[in-house]
Coordinates of C-alpha atoms and ligand atoms in Angstrom, one line a residue:
Chain A
M168 CA -64.3 15.6 -34.4
V169 CA -62.5 18.1 -36.6
E170 CA -60.5 15.4 -37.9
S171 CA -63.6 13.0 -38.8
L172 CA -65.2 16.1 -40.5
A173 CA -62.1 16.9 -42.4
A174 CA -62.1 13.2 -43.3
E175 CA -65.6 13.3 -44.6
I176 CA -65.1 16.4 -46.7
A177 CA -62.2 14.5 -48.4
A178 CA -64.3 11.3 -48.8
E179 CA -67.3 13.4 -50.4
A180 CA -64.9 15.2 -52.7
D181 CA -65.4 13.9 -56.3
Q182 CA -65.3 17.0 -58.3
S183 CA -62.1 18.1 -59.8
H184 CA -62.0 21.1 -57.8
M185 CA -63.2 22.0 -54.4
I186 CA -63.6 25.7 -52.8
L187 CA -63.2 25.6 -49.2
D188 CA -65.3 28.6 -48.2
L189 CA -64.4 30.4 -45.1
A190 CA -67.0 33.1 -45.1
Q191 CA -69.1 31.6 -42.2
V192 CA -65.9 30.8 -40.2
R193 CA -65.9 33.2 -37.2
R194 CA -62.9 31.9 -35.2
L195 CA -60.2 29.9 -36.7
D196 CA -57.3 28.5 -34.5
T197 CA -54.1 26.5 -35.3
L198 CA -56.0 23.2 -35.2
G199 CA -58.5 24.1 -37.4
A200 CA -56.0 25.9 -40.0
W201 CA -54.1 22.8 -40.0
V202 CA -56.6 20.2 -40.5
L203 CA -58.1 22.4 -43.4
D204 CA -54.9 22.9 -44.9
R205 CA -53.9 19.3 -44.5
T206 CA -57.3 18.3 -46.2
R207 CA -56.6 20.6 -49.2
H208 CA -53.1 19.3 -49.1
E209 CA -54.4 15.5 -49.3
L210 CA -57.0 16.7 -52.1
G211 CA -54.3 18.0 -54.0
S212 CA -52.3 15.1 -54.0
R213 CA -55.2 12.9 -55.4
D214 CA -55.5 15.3 -58.3
L215 CA -58.4 17.1 -56.8
G216 CA -57.5 20.6 -56.4
A217 CA -58.8 22.5 -53.4
D218 CA -58.6 26.1 -52.6
F219 CA -59.7 28.6 -49.8
A220 CA -62.2 31.2 -50.4
N221 CA -63.4 34.1 -48.7
A222 CA -60.8 34.0 -45.8
S223 CA -60.2 37.0 -43.8
Q224 CA -56.9 38.7 -43.8
E225 CA -56.1 37.1 -40.1
Q226 CA -57.2 33.8 -41.3
Q227 CA -55.2 34.0 -44.1
I228 CA -52.2 35.0 -42.3
L229 CA -52.8 32.0 -39.9
L230 CA -53.4 29.6 -42.9
D231 CA -49.9 30.6 -44.5
E232 CA -48.2 30.3 -41.1
V233 CA -49.5 26.9 -40.4
A234 CA -49.4 25.7 -44.0
Y235 CA -49.3 22.1 -44.3
R236 CA -46.0 20.2 -44.3
G237 CA -44.8 16.9 -43.3
F238 CA -42.8 16.7 -40.1
Q239 CA -39.6 14.8 -40.5
E240 CA -40.0 11.8 -37.8
Q241 CA -37.0 11.6 -35.6
A242 CA -35.6 8.1 -36.9
K243 CA -36.1 5.4 -34.1
P244 CA -34.4 2.4 -34.3
R245 CA -37.3 0.0 -34.7
R246 CA -36.9 -3.5 -33.1
S247 CA -39.2 -6.2 -31.9
K248 CA -40.6 -6.5 -28.6
A249 CA -38.6 -9.7 -27.6
V250 CA -35.3 -7.8 -28.8
D251 CA -36.3 -5.0 -26.7
F252 CA -36.5 -7.1 -23.7
L253 CA -33.3 -8.8 -24.2
V254 CA -31.7 -5.3 -24.8
D255 CA -33.1 -4.2 -21.4
V256 CA -32.2 -7.0 -19.6
G257 CA -28.5 -6.7 -21.0
Q258 CA -28.3 -3.3 -20.1
S259 CA -29.4 -3.9 -16.6
V260 CA -26.9 -6.4 -16.0
A261 CA -24.1 -3.9 -17.6
G262 CA -25.8 -1.7 -15.4
A263 CA -25.1 -3.6 -12.2
G264 CA -21.7 -4.3 -13.2
R265 CA -20.9 -0.4 -13.6
D266 CA -22.5 0.2 -10.5
L267 CA -20.1 -2.1 -8.8
V268 CA -17.0 -0.8 -10.5
D269 CA -18.4 2.9 -9.9
G270 CA -18.8 2.1 -6.4
I271 CA -15.5 0.6 -5.6
A272 CA -13.8 3.3 -7.7
F273 CA -15.8 6.0 -5.4
L274 CA -14.4 4.2 -2.1
G275 CA -10.9 4.7 -3.5
E276 CA -11.7 8.3 -4.0
L277 CA -13.3 8.6 -0.7
V278 CA -10.5 6.7 1.1
S279 CA -8.0 9.1 -0.6
A280 CA -10.0 12.3 0.3
L281 CA -10.0 11.0 4.0
I282 CA -6.3 10.5 3.8
R283 CA -5.9 13.8 2.5
V284 CA -8.1 15.0 5.6
V285 CA -6.2 13.2 8.0
V286 CA -2.7 14.5 6.9
N287 CA -3.8 17.9 6.7
P288 CA -6.3 18.2 9.7
R289 CA -6.8 21.9 9.0
R290 CA -9.2 20.6 6.3
F291 CA -11.1 18.6 8.5
R292 CA -14.7 20.2 8.6
G293 CA -15.7 19.3 12.0
T294 CA -18.7 21.6 12.2
A295 CA -20.1 19.8 9.3
V296 CA -19.5 16.5 10.7
I297 CA -21.5 17.6 13.9
N298 CA -24.2 18.9 12.1
Q299 CA -24.5 15.8 10.0
L300 CA -24.5 13.6 12.9
E301 CA -27.2 15.9 14.3
Q302 CA -29.4 14.8 11.4
I303 CA -28.4 11.3 10.9
A304 CA -28.2 10.1 14.6
Y305 CA -29.6 12.4 16.9
R306 CA -33.0 13.3 15.3
G307 CA -33.2 9.4 14.1
V308 CA -33.5 8.3 17.6
P309 CA -37.2 8.4 18.4
I310 CA -38.1 6.5 15.4
I311 CA -35.4 3.6 15.7
V312 CA -36.4 3.6 19.3
L313 CA -40.1 2.9 18.2
I314 CA -39.8 0.7 15.5
S315 CA -37.1 -1.5 17.6
F316 CA -39.4 -1.7 20.5
L317 CA -42.2 -2.8 18.6
V318 CA -40.1 -5.2 16.6
G319 CA -38.6 -6.9 19.5
C320 CA -42.5 -7.1 21.0
I321 CA -43.4 -9.1 17.9
V322 CA -40.3 -11.5 17.8
A323 CA -40.6 -12.2 21.4
Q324 CA -44.6 -12.8 21.2
Q325 CA -44.1 -15.4 18.4
G326 CA -41.4 -17.1 20.0
I327 CA -43.2 -17.5 23.1
F328 CA -46.1 -18.9 21.3
Q329 CA -43.9 -21.5 19.6
L330 CA -41.7 -22.4 22.3
V331 CA -44.7 -22.6 24.9
R332 CA -45.9 -25.9 23.1
F333 CA -42.6 -27.6 24.1
G334 CA -42.8 -26.2 27.5
A335 CA -39.7 -23.7 26.9
T336 CA -40.8 -20.6 27.4
P337 CA -37.8 -18.9 28.7
F338 CA -35.5 -19.7 25.9
V339 CA -37.2 -16.9 24.3
V340 CA -34.8 -15.1 26.1
D341 CA -32.0 -16.9 24.2
L342 CA -33.9 -16.2 20.9
I343 CA -34.4 -12.5 21.2
G344 CA -31.0 -12.0 22.7
I345 CA -29.0 -13.6 19.8
L346 CA -31.3 -12.5 17.1
I347 CA -31.4 -8.8 18.1
L348 CA -28.0 -8.3 18.7
R349 CA -26.6 -10.3 15.9
E350 CA -28.9 -9.1 13.2
L351 CA -32.1 -7.5 14.1
A352 CA -31.2 -4.4 15.4
L353 CA -28.5 -3.6 12.7
L354 CA -30.8 -4.5 9.9
L355 CA -33.5 -2.4 11.4
T356 CA -31.3 0.6 11.8
S357 CA -29.6 0.2 8.4
I358 CA -33.0 0.1 6.6
M359 CA -34.1 2.8 8.6
V360 CA -31.1 5.0 8.0
A361 CA -30.8 4.3 4.3
G362 CA -34.7 5.4 4.2
R363 CA -34.0 8.4 6.3
S364 CA -30.8 9.7 5.8
G365 CA -29.4 8.1 2.4
S366 CA -32.5 9.5 0.7
A367 CA -32.1 12.8 2.3
F368 CA -28.3 12.8 1.1
T369 CA -29.2 11.8 -2.4
A370 CA -31.5 14.7 -2.7
E371 CA -29.4 17.3 -1.4
I372 CA -26.4 16.2 -3.2
G373 CA -28.6 15.8 -6.5
S374 CA -30.4 19.1 -6.3
M375 CA -26.9 20.8 -5.8
K376 CA -25.8 19.2 -8.7
M377 CA -28.8 20.3 -10.8
R378 CA -28.0 23.8 -9.7
E379 CA -24.5 23.4 -10.5
E380 CA -23.5 24.4 -7.0
I381 CA -21.3 21.4 -7.2
D382 CA -19.7 23.1 -10.3
A383 CA -19.5 26.2 -8.4
L384 CA -17.4 24.5 -5.5
R385 CA -15.1 22.9 -7.8
V386 CA -14.3 26.2 -9.7
M387 CA -13.5 27.7 -6.3
G388 CA -11.2 25.0 -5.9
L389 CA -12.9 23.2 -3.3
D390 CA -13.3 19.4 -3.7
P391 CA -17.0 18.5 -3.5
I392 CA -15.9 15.0 -1.7
E393 CA -14.1 16.7 0.7
V394 CA -16.5 19.5 1.6
L395 CA -19.9 17.4 1.0
I396 CA -19.4 13.9 1.1
V397 CA -16.6 13.3 3.9
P398 CA -18.6 14.8 6.7
R399 CA -21.7 12.8 5.6
V400 CA -20.1 9.6 5.3
L401 CA -18.1 10.1 8.4
A402 CA -21.2 10.8 10.3
L403 CA -23.1 7.8 9.0
V404 CA -19.9 5.8 10.0
I405 CA -20.0 7.1 13.6
G406 CA -24.1 7.4 14.0
L407 CA -24.7 4.0 12.5
P408 CA -23.3 2.0 15.3
L409 CA -24.6 4.6 17.8
L410 CA -28.0 4.0 16.6
T411 CA -27.7 0.3 16.4
F412 CA -26.6 0.3 20.1
I413 CA -29.8 2.1 20.8
S414 CA -31.8 0.1 18.7
S415 CA -30.6 -3.1 20.4
I416 CA -31.6 -1.9 23.9
A417 CA -34.9 -0.7 22.7
A418 CA -35.9 -4.1 21.0
L419 CA -34.4 -6.0 24.1
S420 CA -36.8 -3.9 26.4
G421 CA -39.6 -4.9 24.0
G422 CA -38.9 -8.3 24.0
G423 CA -38.4 -8.3 27.8
V424 CA -41.8 -6.6 28.4
T425 CA -43.6 -9.1 26.0
A426 CA -41.8 -11.8 27.7
W427 CA -42.9 -10.8 31.1
L428 CA -46.6 -10.1 29.8
Y429 CA -47.1 -13.6 27.8
G430 CA -44.6 -15.9 29.1
D431 CA -44.6 -14.8 32.8
V432 CA -40.7 -14.4 32.5
S433 CA -40.1 -11.7 35.1
P434 CA -37.5 -9.1 34.7
D435 CA -35.0 -10.6 36.9
V436 CA -35.2 -14.2 35.1
F437 CA -35.2 -12.2 32.0
L438 CA -31.8 -10.6 32.5
S439 CA -30.1 -13.3 34.1
R440 CA -31.1 -15.4 31.3
L441 CA -30.0 -13.0 28.7
R442 CA -26.8 -12.7 30.8
A443 CA -26.2 -16.6 30.1
A444 CA -27.4 -16.8 26.7
V445 CA -25.5 -13.8 25.0
S446 CA -21.8 -13.0 25.3
F447 CA -19.8 -10.1 24.3
N448 CA -19.2 -11.5 21.0
T449 CA -22.9 -11.9 20.2
F450 CA -22.9 -7.9 20.6
M451 CA -19.8 -7.2 18.6
V452 CA -21.0 -8.9 15.6
G453 CA -23.8 -6.4 15.3
M454 CA -21.4 -3.7 16.2
I455 CA -18.6 -4.7 13.9
K456 CA -20.8 -4.7 10.8
A457 CA -22.3 -1.5 11.5
P458 CA -19.6 0.9 9.8
F459 CA -19.5 -1.2 6.7
M460 CA -23.4 -0.7 6.3
A461 CA -22.8 2.7 6.9
L462 CA -20.1 3.2 4.3
V463 CA -22.3 1.2 1.7
I464 CA -25.2 3.5 2.2
G465 CA -23.0 6.8 2.1
I466 CA -21.4 5.6 -1.1
I467 CA -24.6 4.6 -2.6
A468 CA -26.3 7.7 -1.7
T469 CA -23.5 9.8 -3.0
L470 CA -23.0 8.0 -6.2
E471 CA -26.9 8.4 -6.9
G472 CA -26.7 12.2 -6.0
L473 CA -24.0 13.0 -8.3
A474 CA -25.6 10.9 -11.3
V475 CA -28.6 13.4 -11.1
Q476 CA -29.0 15.0 -14.2
G477 CA -30.8 18.4 -15.0
S478 CA -34.5 17.3 -14.3
A479 CA -36.8 16.8 -11.4
E480 CA -37.9 13.6 -12.7
S481 CA -34.4 12.4 -12.5
L482 CA -33.6 13.8 -8.9
G483 CA -36.9 11.5 -8.0
R484 CA -35.6 8.2 -9.8
H485 CA -31.9 8.5 -8.0
V486 CA -33.5 9.2 -4.8
T487 CA -35.7 6.1 -5.2
S488 CA -33.0 4.0 -6.4
S489 CA -30.4 5.2 -3.6
V490 CA -33.0 3.9 -1.1
V491 CA -33.7 0.7 -3.0
K492 CA -29.9 -0.2 -3.7
S493 CA -28.8 0.5 -0.2
I494 CA -31.5 -1.6 1.5
F495 CA -30.5 -4.3 -1.1
M496 CA -27.0 -3.9 -0.4
V497 CA -27.3 -3.9 3.2
I498 CA -29.2 -7.6 3.1
V499 CA -26.8 -8.7 0.7
L500 CA -24.0 -7.6 2.9
D501 CA -25.6 -8.9 6.1
G502 CA -25.9 -12.4 4.2
L503 CA -22.2 -12.2 3.4
F504 CA -21.1 -11.2 6.9
A505 CA -23.5 -14.1 8.4
M506 CA -21.3 -16.5 6.0
F507 CA -18.2 -15.1 7.3
F508 CA -18.8 -15.2 11.0
A509 CA -20.3 -18.8 10.6
A510 CA -16.9 -19.8 8.8
I511 CA -14.6 -18.4 11.6
R512 CA -17.1 -19.4 14.1
Y513 CA -17.3 -16.1 15.8
Chain B
M100 CA -24.0 56.5 -20.7
L101 CA -20.6 55.1 -20.0
D102 CA -17.8 56.6 -21.8
R103 CA -15.2 53.7 -21.9
V104 CA -12.2 54.5 -23.4
H105 CA -11.2 51.1 -25.3
P106 CA -7.6 50.8 -24.9
P107 CA -6.0 50.1 -28.2
I108 CA -5.4 46.4 -28.9
D109 CA -1.7 45.7 -28.2
R110 CA -0.5 42.4 -29.4
N111 CA 2.4 42.5 -27.0
R112 CA 0.0 42.7 -23.9
E113 CA -0.2 39.6 -21.6
V114 CA -2.1 36.7 -22.7
V115 CA -4.0 35.4 -19.5
I116 CA -6.0 32.7 -21.3
R117 CA -4.5 30.9 -24.3
V118 CA -6.6 28.2 -26.0
R119 CA -5.1 26.2 -28.9
G120 CA -6.9 23.6 -30.7
V121 CA -9.5 22.8 -28.3
E122 CA -11.8 19.9 -29.1
V123 CA -14.9 19.0 -27.2
G124 CA -17.6 16.6 -27.9
F125 CA -20.5 14.7 -26.1
G126 CA -20.8 11.0 -27.5
E127 CA -21.0 11.4 -31.0
K128 CA -21.7 15.3 -31.3
T129 CA -18.6 17.4 -31.5
I130 CA -19.2 21.0 -30.0
L131 CA -15.9 22.6 -30.5
R132 CA -13.5 21.7 -33.2
G133 CA -10.0 23.0 -32.8
L134 CA -10.9 26.2 -31.3
D135 CA -8.4 28.9 -30.8
L136 CA -8.9 32.0 -28.6
D137 CA -6.7 34.5 -26.5
V138 CA -7.7 36.7 -23.8
Y139 CA -5.5 39.8 -23.0
R140 CA -4.7 41.0 -19.4
G141 CA -7.1 43.8 -18.3
E142 CA -9.7 43.6 -21.2
I143 CA -13.5 42.8 -21.2
L144 CA -14.0 40.1 -23.9
G145 CA -17.4 39.6 -25.1
F146 CA -18.1 35.7 -26.5
V147 CA -21.3 35.6 -28.7
G148 CA -22.5 33.0 -30.6
A149 CA -26.0 31.7 -31.4
S150 CA -27.6 29.5 -28.8
G151 CA -26.4 25.9 -28.5
Q152 CA -23.3 26.6 -30.2
G153 CA -21.2 26.0 -27.3
K154 CA -20.3 29.1 -25.3
S155 CA -21.1 27.9 -22.0
V156 CA -19.5 24.6 -23.0
L157 CA -15.9 26.7 -23.9
T158 CA -16.5 28.3 -20.7
R159 CA -16.5 25.0 -18.6
T160 CA -13.8 23.5 -20.2
I161 CA -11.6 26.5 -19.7
L162 CA -12.8 25.8 -16.1
G163 CA -12.1 22.4 -16.2
L164 CA -15.7 21.1 -15.7
V165 CA -15.7 19.6 -18.9
P166 CA -13.1 17.2 -20.5
K167 CA -11.6 18.1 -23.7
R168 CA -10.4 15.6 -26.2
A169 CA -7.8 17.5 -27.8
G170 CA -5.9 20.8 -27.5
T171 CA -4.3 22.8 -24.6
I172 CA -5.6 25.5 -22.5
E173 CA -3.4 27.9 -20.6
V174 CA -4.6 30.4 -17.9
L175 CA -2.2 33.0 -16.4
G176 CA 0.7 31.1 -18.2
Q177 CA 0.1 27.7 -16.7
N178 CA -0.9 24.8 -19.1
L179 CA -3.9 23.3 -16.8
D180 CA -3.2 19.8 -17.8
E181 CA 0.3 20.1 -16.3
L182 CA -0.7 21.4 -12.8
S183 CA -0.4 19.6 -9.6
P184 CA -3.6 19.6 -7.4
S185 CA -1.9 22.0 -4.9
E186 CA -0.9 24.3 -7.9
R187 CA -4.5 24.0 -9.4
R188 CA -5.8 24.9 -6.1
L189 CA -3.4 28.0 -6.2
L190 CA -4.8 28.9 -9.8
E191 CA -8.5 28.3 -8.8
R192 CA -8.0 31.2 -6.3
R193 CA -7.3 33.6 -9.0
W194 CA -10.2 33.2 -11.2
G195 CA -13.9 34.0 -10.3
V196 CA -17.2 32.7 -11.9
L197 CA -20.6 33.7 -12.3
F198 CA -22.7 30.8 -13.5
Q199 CA -25.5 31.1 -16.2
Q200 CA -28.3 30.5 -12.9
G201 CA -25.9 32.0 -10.5
A202 CA -25.4 28.7 -8.7
L203 CA -25.4 30.3 -5.3
F204 CA -25.4 27.4 -2.5
S205 CA -29.1 27.3 -1.6
A206 CA -28.5 26.2 2.0
L207 CA -26.4 29.7 3.0
T208 CA -27.5 33.1 2.9
V209 CA -25.7 35.5 0.6
K210 CA -23.2 36.6 3.3
Q211 CA -22.4 33.0 3.8
N212 CA -22.0 32.2 0.2
V213 CA -19.7 35.2 -0.4
Q214 CA -17.5 34.0 2.8
V215 CA -17.1 30.2 1.4
P216 CA -14.1 30.9 -0.7
M217 CA -12.7 33.4 1.9
R218 CA -13.3 30.9 4.9
E219 CA -11.3 28.5 2.5
Y220 CA -8.3 30.2 1.6
L221 CA -7.9 33.2 4.2
H222 CA -7.5 32.8 7.8
L223 CA -9.4 35.8 9.2
S224 CA -11.3 36.7 12.5
E225 CA -15.0 36.5 12.3
R226 CA -15.3 40.2 12.3
L227 CA -13.0 40.8 9.1
L228 CA -14.8 38.0 7.4
D229 CA -18.3 39.8 8.0
E230 CA -16.7 43.2 7.0
L231 CA -15.1 42.0 3.7
A232 CA -18.4 40.2 3.0
M233 CA -20.4 43.2 3.3
L234 CA -18.0 45.3 1.4
K235 CA -18.2 42.7 -1.6
I236 CA -22.2 42.8 -1.2
E237 CA -22.0 46.8 -1.2
M238 CA -19.6 46.8 -4.2
V239 CA -22.2 44.8 -6.5
G240 CA -24.7 47.1 -5.6
L241 CA -26.7 45.1 -3.0
K242 CA -28.5 46.7 -0.2
P243 CA -26.9 45.4 3.1
D244 CA -30.3 43.9 4.5
A245 CA -29.9 41.3 1.5
A246 CA -26.9 39.8 3.1
D247 CA -28.8 37.8 5.7
K248 CA -31.2 36.5 2.8
L249 CA -31.1 32.9 1.4
P250 CA -30.8 32.6 -2.6
S251 CA -34.5 31.6 -2.6
E252 CA -35.7 34.9 -1.3
L253 CA -34.0 37.0 -4.0
S254 CA -34.8 38.4 -7.5
G255 CA -33.2 37.3 -10.7
G256 CA -31.2 40.4 -10.5
M257 CA -30.2 40.2 -7.0
I258 CA -28.9 36.4 -7.6
K259 CA -26.8 37.6 -10.4
R260 CA -25.3 40.4 -8.0
A261 CA -24.8 38.2 -5.3
A262 CA -23.1 35.3 -7.3
L263 CA -20.7 38.4 -8.9
A264 CA -20.2 39.2 -5.1
R265 CA -19.2 35.5 -4.5
A266 CA -16.9 35.6 -7.9
L267 CA -15.1 38.6 -6.9
A268 CA -14.5 37.3 -2.9
L269 CA -10.9 36.6 -3.3
D270 CA -10.0 39.5 -5.6
P271 CA -9.7 37.4 -8.6
D272 CA -7.5 38.1 -11.5
I273 CA -10.1 36.8 -14.0
V274 CA -13.7 36.5 -13.9
F275 CA -15.9 34.5 -16.3
L276 CA -19.6 35.7 -16.6
D277 CA -22.0 33.5 -18.4
E278 CA -24.7 35.7 -19.5
P279 CA -24.8 38.2 -16.7
T280 CA -27.3 40.0 -17.9
S281 CA -29.8 37.7 -19.3
G282 CA -33.2 37.8 -17.6
L283 CA -32.6 41.1 -16.5
D284 CA -34.8 44.4 -17.3
P285 CA -32.8 46.5 -19.7
I286 CA -32.3 49.2 -17.0
G287 CA -30.8 46.6 -14.9
A288 CA -29.0 45.2 -17.3
G289 CA -27.6 48.3 -18.1
E290 CA -26.7 49.1 -14.6
F291 CA -25.1 45.7 -14.5
D292 CA -22.8 46.2 -17.4
E293 CA -21.7 49.6 -15.8
L294 CA -21.0 47.6 -12.4
I295 CA -18.8 45.2 -14.5
A296 CA -17.0 48.2 -16.1
T297 CA -16.6 50.0 -12.9
L298 CA -15.0 46.9 -11.1
Q299 CA -13.1 45.9 -14.1
R300 CA -11.3 49.3 -13.7
T301 CA -11.2 49.4 -10.3
L302 CA -9.9 46.2 -9.5
G303 CA -7.6 45.6 -12.7
L304 CA -9.9 42.4 -13.5
T305 CA -9.8 40.4 -17.0
V306 CA -13.3 39.8 -17.8
F307 CA -14.5 36.8 -19.9
M308 CA -18.1 37.4 -20.7
V309 CA -20.8 35.4 -22.6
T310 CA -23.5 37.3 -23.8
H311 CA -26.2 37.8 -26.1
D312 CA -26.9 41.4 -25.1
L313 CA -25.7 43.9 -28.0
D314 CA -25.9 46.7 -25.4
S315 CA -23.2 45.0 -23.6
L316 CA -21.1 44.5 -26.5
Y317 CA -21.4 48.0 -27.5
T318 CA -20.9 49.6 -24.3
V319 CA -18.4 47.7 -22.2
C320 CA -16.8 44.8 -24.2
D321 CA -13.3 45.9 -25.4
R322 CA -13.0 42.8 -27.7
I323 CA -15.4 40.6 -29.2
A324 CA -15.1 36.8 -30.3
A325 CA -17.7 35.3 -32.4
L326 CA -18.4 31.5 -32.1
G327 CA -19.8 29.4 -34.8
E328 CA -19.3 25.9 -36.1
G329 CA -17.0 25.0 -33.3
K330 CA -14.7 27.9 -33.8
I331 CA -13.9 31.5 -33.6
L332 CA -15.5 33.1 -36.6
A333 CA -14.1 36.5 -35.9
E334 CA -12.4 38.4 -33.2
G335 CA -11.4 41.7 -32.4
P336 CA -12.9 45.3 -31.6
I337 CA -16.7 45.8 -32.7
E338 CA -15.8 47.3 -35.7
T339 CA -13.7 44.3 -37.1
L340 CA -16.9 42.2 -36.5
L341 CA -19.3 44.9 -37.8
E342 CA -16.9 44.6 -41.0
S343 CA -17.1 40.9 -41.2
D344 CA -18.5 39.1 -44.1
N345 CA -19.7 35.9 -42.2
P346 CA -23.5 35.7 -42.5
W347 CA -24.6 35.0 -39.0
I348 CA -22.2 37.8 -37.8
R349 CA -23.6 40.2 -40.7
S350 CA -27.2 39.5 -39.4
Y351 CA -26.5 39.5 -35.7
F352 CA -24.6 42.8 -35.8
H353 CA -26.9 44.4 -38.6
G354 CA -29.9 43.4 -37.6
K355 CA -33.0 45.7 -36.3
R356 CA -31.9 45.1 -32.6
A357 CA -28.4 45.7 -33.3
R358 CA -29.1 49.1 -35.4
A359 CA -31.2 50.1 -32.2
A360 CA -28.2 49.3 -29.8
M361 CA -25.9 50.8 -32.3
A362 CA -27.8 54.1 -32.4
S363 CA -28.1 54.3 -28.4
G364 CA -24.6 52.9 -27.8
A365 CA -21.1 53.8 -28.6
Ligands
ATP718 N1 -23.4 17.7 -20.5 C1 -23.8 17.6 -21.9 N2 -24.1 16.4 -22.5 C2 -24.3 16.5 -23.8 N3 -24.3 17.7 -24.6 C3 -24.2 18.8 -24.0 C4 -23.8 18.8 -22.7 N4 -23.6 20.2 -22.4 C5 -23.8 20.9 -23.3 N5 -24.2 19.8 -24.5 C6 -24.7 20.4 -25.7 O1 -23.5 21.3 -26.4 C7 -24.2 22.6 -27.1 C8 -23.6 23.5 -26.8 O2 -24.4 24.0 -25.5 P1 -23.9 25.3 -24.5 O3 -24.7 25.3 -23.3 O4 -22.5 25.7 -24.6 O5 -24.6 26.4 -25.4 P2 -24.3 28.0 -25.5 O6 -23.6 28.4 -26.6 O7 -24.1 28.1 -24.1 O8 -25.9 28.5 -25.5 P3 -26.9 29.5 -24.8 O9 -26.5 30.9 -25.6 O10 -28.2 28.8 -25.1 O11 -26.5 29.5 -23.1 C9 -25.9 21.9 -27.1 O12 -26.0 21.7 -28.2 C10 -25.8 21.1 -26.0 O13 -26.9 20.2 -26.4
MG719 MG1 -24.8 29.1 -22.3

């Protein structure tokens, strides 16, 4: 609006000198003053002088204050879109590499802190571990039981629909038994814990970082890794296997109920087939993996939390990326374990 | 008004913080370029400088929170780079820090905040811990009912006092205060200054105080160091700085606000 008006004034100006009469102007704000003075300035540069007239005292003060001047643009390196894209790709690859190195370095720091705690048990923070265990494991039980039960039902139902065509309905017990104990319970639990506790963990550490609470710990001679991170990671390493166990039971119950309803597999048959189908190995495969998943989730959540910078936006970004990276790494690690266990025929 | 007798500066007094040739930068930007500074035992050193010159950065460098590129820092006669982790922990017991934003642990109450360092280093009964914490809380002029409040339930001035109580928890030799009176009303700021001076006298503290507050400089600081262009531009009692002909120091100490502070101050 104002700009087009000013442009019109400038376009119509053909006399050698213009007077901008402000007598009728009742209110003048910064925007108006700036555009007026810019117009005057531009006319001046076209050798058409312009001046203000009848400006009131306040208007004159404002006009002087916002006198037109070019603002120096912060020099931005200009590149084409294609180059930008390549730079982005390169940076994310370098970033992923850096994440890996940081993760391993941090694992080292964590282990050395753990050793320090083991050597000097007085520095072990039992209360904090129990407290975290409550947050991570105990309070997570209902939701994990619920989703595991439902997933058990769904897998069993789909299994029955396929197997019934071959007249092999009872084999659904083998299917869900092995699938749940080896993979599903652990994956479900890890993903849930990454979403529930990993994010909380990043947000807590991140907001402590933002408020200089981490620095305050450091200058008191307290090691943030020992005080904040070791208890959380320990609680994860203890809690995740427990939750995985609970999740297995819930999922198997779900599968059992569904097999009974849809496939006429009575609970007795279900249990005896289950006993035949799964061995202790099957169960252990799931349980052995659990502490490693806990470690991965803990390390990623911590690193993201410590990477938070001053702003709220940065906190949000790191919480998101903590969850995404943990879930991604949990699945990758599960794949590696699958290859490993296949190779050793466990 | 405070009638603080500024002790005469005796060059033979023990130096508790000795900074030599410290260089600190972030990326390509250099903030401190070869800075030298001494802080003597038992004094209140006021540290001034324009915003963004690196006062907080120097404080954080001395505390070991920001890495330096060159130079040495000695605190209580010990070179910080040469300490083993356990020696460093011992040293860290002997300083207390009041951060610019307080940095109280937001999940803990004021009393628990004060007790954090005590629990870490002293092995005391719960009863004694509680009593000690209440004593510190009272010393900094907080009402006892503030003890069980969370930091989010405190006003700005109360946060500063609570953070000071935590900084004093272990009876440190040195306290670092980063703008302790900023954000307080003038009366509150004056009381806080008085509090610092009183505590300094009763506990024999050495105080390193970053400040923009001219009143604090006039009323409580024994010596002042001015930071500019990454170096100490001038240091000494306020008279020395008043005589300095550095343009920034001149405008700082001879501006309108400075004259008002001088008239009411020392
Ligand atoms: N972590 C960091 N990364 C990059 N630059 C930083 C960092 N910390 C501080 N700086 C820069 O260092 C300079 C000095 O900052 P500092 O916080 O020490 O200023 P100050 O003198 O304390 O100012 P104020 O009086 O406003 O508190 C600023 O230019 C700031 O941008
Ligand atoms: Mg600062």
